Short mmCIF file of N, CA and C in Angstrom, two decimals:
data_model
loop_
_atom_site.label_atom_id
_atom_site.label_comp_id
_atom_site.label_asym_id
_atom_site.label_seq_id
_atom_site.Cartn_x
_atom_site.Cartn_y
_atom_site.Cartn_z
N MET P 1 -9.65 6.29 34.73
CA MET P 1 -10.72 6.85 33.66
C MET P 1 -9.71 7.47 32.77
N LEU P 2 -10.30 6.78 31.04
CA LEU P 2 -9.63 7.33 29.80
C LEU P 2 -10.00 8.71 29.64
N THR P 3 -8.92 9.51 29.23
CA THR P 3 -9.46 10.71 28.23
C THR P 3 -10.25 10.64 27.55
N PRO P 4 -10.95 11.70 27.12
CA PRO P 4 -11.47 11.70 25.69
C PRO P 4 -10.93 11.64 24.35
N SER P 5 -9.84 11.86 24.78
CA SER P 5 -8.78 11.53 23.28
C SER P 5 -8.63 9.93 23.14
N GLU P 6 -8.28 9.38 24.12
CA GLU P 6 -8.28 8.19 24.31
C GLU P 6 -9.40 7.34 23.97
N GLU P 7 -10.69 7.62 24.44
CA GLU P 7 -11.95 7.45 24.14
C GLU P 7 -11.96 7.41 22.59
N LYS P 8 -11.69 8.68 22.16
CA LYS P 8 -11.94 8.89 20.56
C LYS P 8 -10.98 7.65 19.48
N PHE P 9 -9.69 7.64 20.29
CA PHE P 9 -8.86 6.44 19.43
C PHE P 9 -9.56 5.07 19.43
N ILE P 10 -10.06 4.83 20.73
CA ILE P 10 -10.47 3.38 20.58
C ILE P 10 -11.74 3.18 19.82
N ALA P 11 -12.49 4.22 19.44
CA ALA P 11 -13.74 4.35 18.96
C ALA P 11 -13.07 4.22 17.17
N PHE P 12 -12.17 5.07 16.87
CA PHE P 12 -11.72 5.37 15.78
C PHE P 12 -10.97 3.99 15.05
N TRP P 13 -10.12 3.33 16.03
CA TRP P 13 -9.45 2.27 15.77
C TRP P 13 -10.44 0.89 15.44
N GLN P 14 -11.15 0.74 16.27
CA GLN P 14 -12.27 0.09 16.00
C GLN P 14 -12.82 -0.17 14.90
N HIS P 15 -13.13 0.99 13.99
CA HIS P 15 -13.60 1.15 12.92
C HIS P 15 -12.48 0.83 11.97
N ARG P 16 -11.39 1.51 11.88
CA ARG P 16 -10.39 1.63 11.00
C ARG P 16 -9.36 0.49 10.82
N ARG P 17 -9.37 -0.43 11.86
CA ARG P 17 -8.30 -1.48 12.21
C ARG P 17 -8.23 -2.38 11.01
N GLU P 18 -9.56 -2.88 10.23
CA GLU P 18 -9.47 -4.14 9.67
C GLU P 18 -9.37 -3.21 7.87
N GLN P 19 -9.46 -2.00 7.97
CA GLN P 19 -9.51 -1.33 6.59
C GLN P 19 -8.23 -1.09 6.26
N GLU P 20 -6.91 -0.55 7.47
CA GLU P 20 -5.61 -0.30 7.35
C GLU P 20 -5.07 -1.41 7.30
N GLY P 21 -5.09 -2.63 7.30
CA GLY P 21 -4.24 -3.89 7.60
C GLY P 21 -4.21 -4.58 6.40
N GLY P 22 -4.94 -4.22 5.50
CA GLY P 22 -4.55 -4.83 3.81
C GLY P 22 -3.16 -4.66 3.35
N ILE P 23 -3.04 -5.19 2.17
CA ILE P 23 -1.64 -4.72 1.56
C ILE P 23 -1.86 -3.62 0.60
N SER P 24 -2.90 -3.50 -0.22
CA SER P 24 -3.19 -2.72 -1.40
C SER P 24 -3.05 -1.06 -0.90
N ARG P 25 -3.79 -0.91 -0.14
CA ARG P 25 -3.97 0.65 0.11
C ARG P 25 -2.34 1.13 1.10
N PRO P 26 -1.87 0.18 1.78
CA PRO P 26 -0.63 0.76 2.13
C PRO P 26 0.28 1.13 1.30
N VAL P 27 0.39 -0.13 0.17
CA VAL P 27 1.35 0.50 -0.82
C VAL P 27 1.00 1.70 -1.74
N ILE P 28 -0.51 2.31 -1.80
CA ILE P 28 -0.61 2.99 -2.84
C ILE P 28 -0.38 4.48 -1.48
N LYS P 29 -0.42 4.20 -0.35
CA LYS P 29 -0.68 5.16 0.58
C LYS P 29 0.81 5.69 1.09
N GLY P 30 1.83 4.54 1.26
CA GLY P 30 3.07 4.67 1.48
C GLY P 30 4.26 4.79 0.56
N PHE P 31 3.77 4.88 -0.83
CA PHE P 31 4.63 4.58 -1.79
C PHE P 31 5.36 5.62 -2.28
N SER P 32 5.22 7.14 -1.73
CA SER P 32 5.53 8.32 -1.85
C SER P 32 6.71 8.28 -1.04
N ILE P 33 7.04 7.70 0.01
CA ILE P 33 8.03 7.77 0.85
C ILE P 33 8.86 6.92 0.38
N GLY P 34 8.79 5.65 -0.24
CA GLY P 34 10.01 4.87 -1.09
C GLY P 34 10.22 5.65 -2.16
N LEU P 35 9.47 6.11 -2.79
CA LEU P 35 9.59 6.75 -4.29
C LEU P 35 10.98 7.88 -3.84
N ALA P 36 10.81 8.83 -2.83
CA ALA P 36 11.46 9.93 -2.47
C ALA P 36 12.88 9.46 -2.16
N ILE P 37 13.03 7.93 -1.52
CA ILE P 37 14.24 7.41 -1.32
C ILE P 37 15.13 6.93 -2.30
N GLY P 38 14.20 6.55 -3.35
CA GLY P 38 14.81 6.26 -4.71
C GLY P 38 15.23 7.22 -5.52
N LEU P 39 14.34 8.53 -5.48
CA LEU P 39 15.01 9.65 -6.06
C LEU P 39 16.26 10.21 -5.46
N LEU P 40 16.39 10.00 -4.19
CA LEU P 40 17.46 10.25 -3.29
C LEU P 40 19.07 9.49 -3.86
N ILE P 41 18.72 8.15 -4.23
CA ILE P 41 19.57 7.54 -4.71
C ILE P 41 20.04 7.90 -6.35
N LEU P 42 18.93 8.48 -6.65
CA LEU P 42 19.22 8.78 -8.05
C LEU P 42 19.99 10.15 -8.28
N LEU P 43 19.40 10.79 -7.38
CA LEU P 43 20.42 12.25 -6.93
C LEU P 43 21.82 11.87 -6.53
N ALA P 44 21.90 11.05 -5.84
CA ALA P 44 23.37 10.67 -5.30
C ALA P 44 24.41 10.45 -6.44
N LEU P 45 23.72 9.27 -7.36
CA LEU P 45 24.20 8.69 -8.39
C LEU P 45 24.84 9.44 -9.63
N ASN P 46 23.73 10.59 -9.83
CA ASN P 46 23.93 11.62 -10.70
C ASN P 46 24.51 12.89 -10.45
N SER P 47 24.91 13.21 -9.44
CA SER P 47 25.49 14.44 -8.72
C SER P 47 27.09 14.31 -8.54
N GLY P 48 27.50 13.16 -8.85
CA GLY P 48 28.93 13.21 -9.20
C GLY P 48 29.96 13.16 -7.89
N PHE P 49 28.92 13.04 -6.66
CA PHE P 49 29.95 13.64 -5.62
C PHE P 49 30.99 12.61 -5.35
N TYR P 50 31.11 11.34 -5.72
CA TYR P 50 31.86 10.61 -5.28
C TYR P 50 31.94 10.14 -6.57
N GLU P 51 33.24 9.93 -7.36
CA GLU P 51 33.29 10.13 -8.73
C GLU P 51 33.75 8.25 -9.02
N ARG P 52 34.62 7.87 -8.16
CA ARG P 52 34.82 5.97 -8.07
C ARG P 52 33.49 5.64 -8.23
N ALA P 53 32.30 5.81 -7.55
CA ALA P 53 31.19 5.25 -7.53
C ALA P 53 30.37 5.51 -8.79
N SER P 54 30.21 6.50 -9.14
CA SER P 54 29.62 7.07 -10.24
C SER P 54 29.95 6.13 -11.72
N MET P 55 31.72 6.19 -11.82
CA MET P 55 32.23 5.07 -12.80
C MET P 55 31.38 3.77 -12.33
N GLN P 56 31.80 3.35 -11.20
CA GLN P 56 31.12 1.76 -11.38
C GLN P 56 29.89 1.65 -11.67
N ALA P 57 28.67 2.53 -11.13
CA ALA P 57 27.46 2.51 -11.56
C ALA P 57 27.37 2.69 -13.04
N ALA P 58 28.24 3.59 -13.93
CA ALA P 58 27.87 3.84 -14.90
C ALA P 58 28.34 2.41 -15.95
N SER P 59 29.79 2.17 -15.31
CA SER P 59 30.10 0.84 -16.13
C SER P 59 29.39 -0.38 -16.38
N LYS P 60 28.69 -0.25 -14.93
CA LYS P 60 28.33 -2.04 -14.66
C LYS P 60 27.03 -2.37 -14.49
N MET P 61 26.19 -0.98 -14.38
CA MET P 61 24.92 -1.54 -14.21
C MET P 61 23.98 -0.54 -15.37
N SER P 62 23.11 -1.18 -15.99
CA SER P 62 22.12 -0.79 -16.94
C SER P 62 20.87 0.24 -16.37
N PRO P 63 20.46 1.03 -16.93
CA PRO P 63 19.31 2.15 -16.51
C PRO P 63 18.42 1.44 -15.81
N LEU P 64 17.91 0.08 -16.74
CA LEU P 64 16.51 -0.76 -16.48
C LEU P 64 16.85 -1.43 -15.18
N THR P 65 17.83 -2.01 -14.88
CA THR P 65 18.26 -2.56 -13.51
C THR P 65 18.26 -1.22 -12.17
N LEU P 66 18.77 -0.18 -12.63
CA LEU P 66 18.45 0.77 -11.73
C LEU P 66 17.13 1.29 -11.33
N MET P 67 16.24 1.31 -12.55
CA MET P 67 15.13 1.53 -12.17
C MET P 67 14.34 0.65 -11.21
N LEU P 68 14.33 -0.46 -12.14
CA LEU P 68 13.48 -2.02 -11.28
C LEU P 68 14.30 -1.62 -9.83
N ALA P 69 15.37 -1.35 -9.42
CA ALA P 69 15.88 -1.65 -8.12
C ALA P 69 15.16 -0.28 -7.54
N ILE P 70 14.86 0.81 -7.81
CA ILE P 70 14.10 1.97 -7.17
C ILE P 70 12.98 1.28 -6.80
N ILE P 71 12.38 0.83 -7.84
CA ILE P 71 10.49 0.35 -7.56
C ILE P 71 10.74 -0.37 -6.44
N VAL P 72 11.50 -1.58 -6.98
CA VAL P 72 11.19 -2.55 -5.71
C VAL P 72 11.76 -2.17 -4.19
N ILE P 73 12.75 -1.01 -4.25
CA ILE P 73 13.14 -0.13 -2.86
C ILE P 73 11.74 0.52 -2.36
N SER P 74 11.03 1.23 -3.27
CA SER P 74 9.92 2.11 -3.13
C SER P 74 8.73 1.08 -2.73
N ILE P 75 8.47 0.00 -2.98
CA ILE P 75 7.39 -0.72 -2.89
C ILE P 75 7.69 -1.19 -1.21
N PHE P 76 8.71 -1.89 -0.98
CA PHE P 76 9.29 -2.11 0.45
C PHE P 76 9.01 -1.40 1.17
N SER P 77 9.52 -0.31 0.95
CA SER P 77 9.46 0.53 1.77
C SER P 77 7.99 1.15 2.46
N ALA P 78 7.59 1.25 1.47
CA ALA P 78 5.97 1.44 1.17
C ALA P 78 5.27 0.48 2.39
N ILE P 79 5.29 -0.80 2.00
CA ILE P 79 4.68 -1.75 2.63
C ILE P 79 5.24 -1.60 4.19
N PHE P 80 6.70 -1.54 4.64
CA PHE P 80 7.23 -1.61 5.68
C PHE P 80 6.77 -0.60 6.50
N PHE P 81 6.62 0.82 6.31
CA PHE P 81 6.50 1.91 6.98
C PHE P 81 5.02 1.47 7.40
N GLN P 82 3.80 1.40 6.18
CA GLN P 82 2.26 1.21 6.30
C GLN P 82 2.28 0.11 7.68
N ARG P 83 2.89 -1.23 7.65
CA ARG P 83 2.76 -1.91 8.58
C ARG P 83 3.46 -1.60 10.00
N TYR P 84 4.10 -0.86 10.02
CA TYR P 84 5.03 -0.36 11.11
C TYR P 84 3.97 0.73 11.83
N GLN P 85 3.12 1.42 11.06
CA GLN P 85 2.37 2.70 11.52
C GLN P 85 1.01 2.07 12.16
N TRP P 86 0.65 0.79 11.32
CA TRP P 86 -0.53 -0.15 11.65
C TRP P 86 -0.21 -0.89 13.16
N ASP P 87 1.05 -1.54 13.16
CA ASP P 87 1.18 -2.12 14.07
C ASP P 87 1.31 -1.00 15.71
N MET P 88 1.97 -0.06 15.28
CA MET P 88 1.90 0.85 16.40
C MET P 88 0.51 1.08 16.96
N LYS P 89 0.10 1.79 16.05
CA LYS P 89 -1.69 1.85 16.40
C LYS P 89 -2.24 1.03 17.35
N GLU P 90 -2.35 -0.76 16.40
CA GLU P 90 -2.76 -1.72 17.20
C GLU P 90 -2.24 -1.94 18.53
N GLN P 91 -1.12 -1.69 18.68
CA GLN P 91 -0.50 -1.76 20.39
C GLN P 91 -1.00 -0.48 20.97
N GLN P 92 -1.12 0.55 20.33
CA GLN P 92 -1.90 1.48 21.33
C GLN P 92 -3.30 1.26 21.77
N TYR P 93 -3.84 0.87 20.76
CA TYR P 93 -5.11 0.30 21.13
C TYR P 93 -5.37 -0.95 22.03
N ARG P 94 -4.53 -1.77 21.97
CA ARG P 94 -4.65 -2.78 22.95
C ARG P 94 -4.28 -2.23 24.36
N GLU P 95 -3.26 -1.51 24.38
CA GLU P 95 -2.88 -0.90 25.52
C GLU P 95 -4.03 -0.42 26.40
N LEU P 96 -4.80 0.75 25.53
CA LEU P 96 -5.99 1.42 25.86
C LEU P 96 -7.05 0.49 26.44
N LEU P 97 -7.20 -0.29 25.58
CA LEU P 97 -8.17 -1.43 26.02
C LEU P 97 -8.28 -1.88 27.63
N ALA P 98 -6.89 -2.78 27.86
CA ALA P 98 -6.20 -3.18 28.90
C ALA P 98 -6.52 -2.30 30.31
N LYS P 99 -5.88 -0.92 29.55
CA LYS P 99 -6.08 0.20 30.73
C LYS P 99 -7.62 0.18 31.19
N LYS P 100 -8.52 0.25 30.17
CA LYS P 100 -10.09 0.35 30.22
C LYS P 100 -10.42 -0.78 31.05
N GLN P 101 -10.41 -2.01 30.47
CA GLN P 101 -10.72 -2.98 31.59
C GLN P 101 -9.79 -3.39 33.03
N GLN P 102 -8.89 -3.12 33.33
CA GLN P 102 -8.73 -2.35 34.39
C GLN P 102 -8.89 -1.72 35.42
N LEU P 103 -9.45 -0.37 35.14
CA LEU P 103 -10.20 0.74 35.56
C LEU P 103 -11.76 0.04 35.63
N GLU P 104 -12.17 -0.66 35.04
CA GLU P 104 -13.44 -0.86 35.17
C GLU P 104 -13.31 -2.32 36.49
N ASN P 105 -12.43 -2.96 36.35
CA ASN P 105 -12.27 -3.82 37.69
C ASN P 105 -12.15 -3.28 38.60
N ALA P 106 -10.82 -2.46 38.86
CA ALA P 106 -10.78 -1.70 40.12
C ALA P 106 -12.03 -1.13 40.53
N ALA P 107 -12.61 -0.60 39.72
CA ALA P 107 -14.11 0.29 40.16
C ALA P 107 -14.64 -0.59 40.73
N LYS P 108 -15.06 -1.99 39.90
CA LYS P 108 -15.99 -3.09 40.55
C LYS P 108 -15.28 -3.55 41.84
N ALA P 109 -14.52 -3.52 42.24
CA ALA P 109 -13.82 -4.22 43.25
C ALA P 109 -13.90 -3.00 44.35
N ALA P 110 -13.77 -1.73 43.99
CA ALA P 110 -14.02 -0.94 45.06
C ALA P 110 -15.42 -0.73 45.53
N GLU P 111 -16.58 -1.04 44.64
CA GLU P 111 -17.88 -1.10 44.69
C GLU P 111 -18.19 -2.14 45.79
N ASN P 112 -17.56 -3.54 44.90
CA ASN P 112 -18.08 -4.65 45.79
C ASN P 112 -17.32 -4.51 47.38
N ALA P 113 -16.36 -3.69 47.56
CA ALA P 113 -15.60 -3.67 49.04
C ALA P 113 -16.55 -2.63 50.01
N SER P 114 -17.38 -1.87 49.14
CA SER P 114 -18.20 -1.13 50.16
C SER P 114 -19.11 -1.27 50.66
#
């Protein structure tokens, strides 16, 4: 028998799986994670803890290129993170459905054997 939390998850994911599978919503939802990574990169470059890297970045890279790279990293990580979360929920959903089907088949077999 499935636990009440597993039953709740199955009902929740049946309703939400199509909504969370798109591209636009994950970008909006997960953009903050990518932006945090980009800000950490900026902080590392501006802190000057590694002077040689700071000199290289200042001499060969334009600020526009750096900002564009941070935006690309943010969008990529947002899409990747949300797709990963969706895949994990989908896997759990399919495992629970298989478990439910297996339990139902076992109950039918026990009923027929009696």
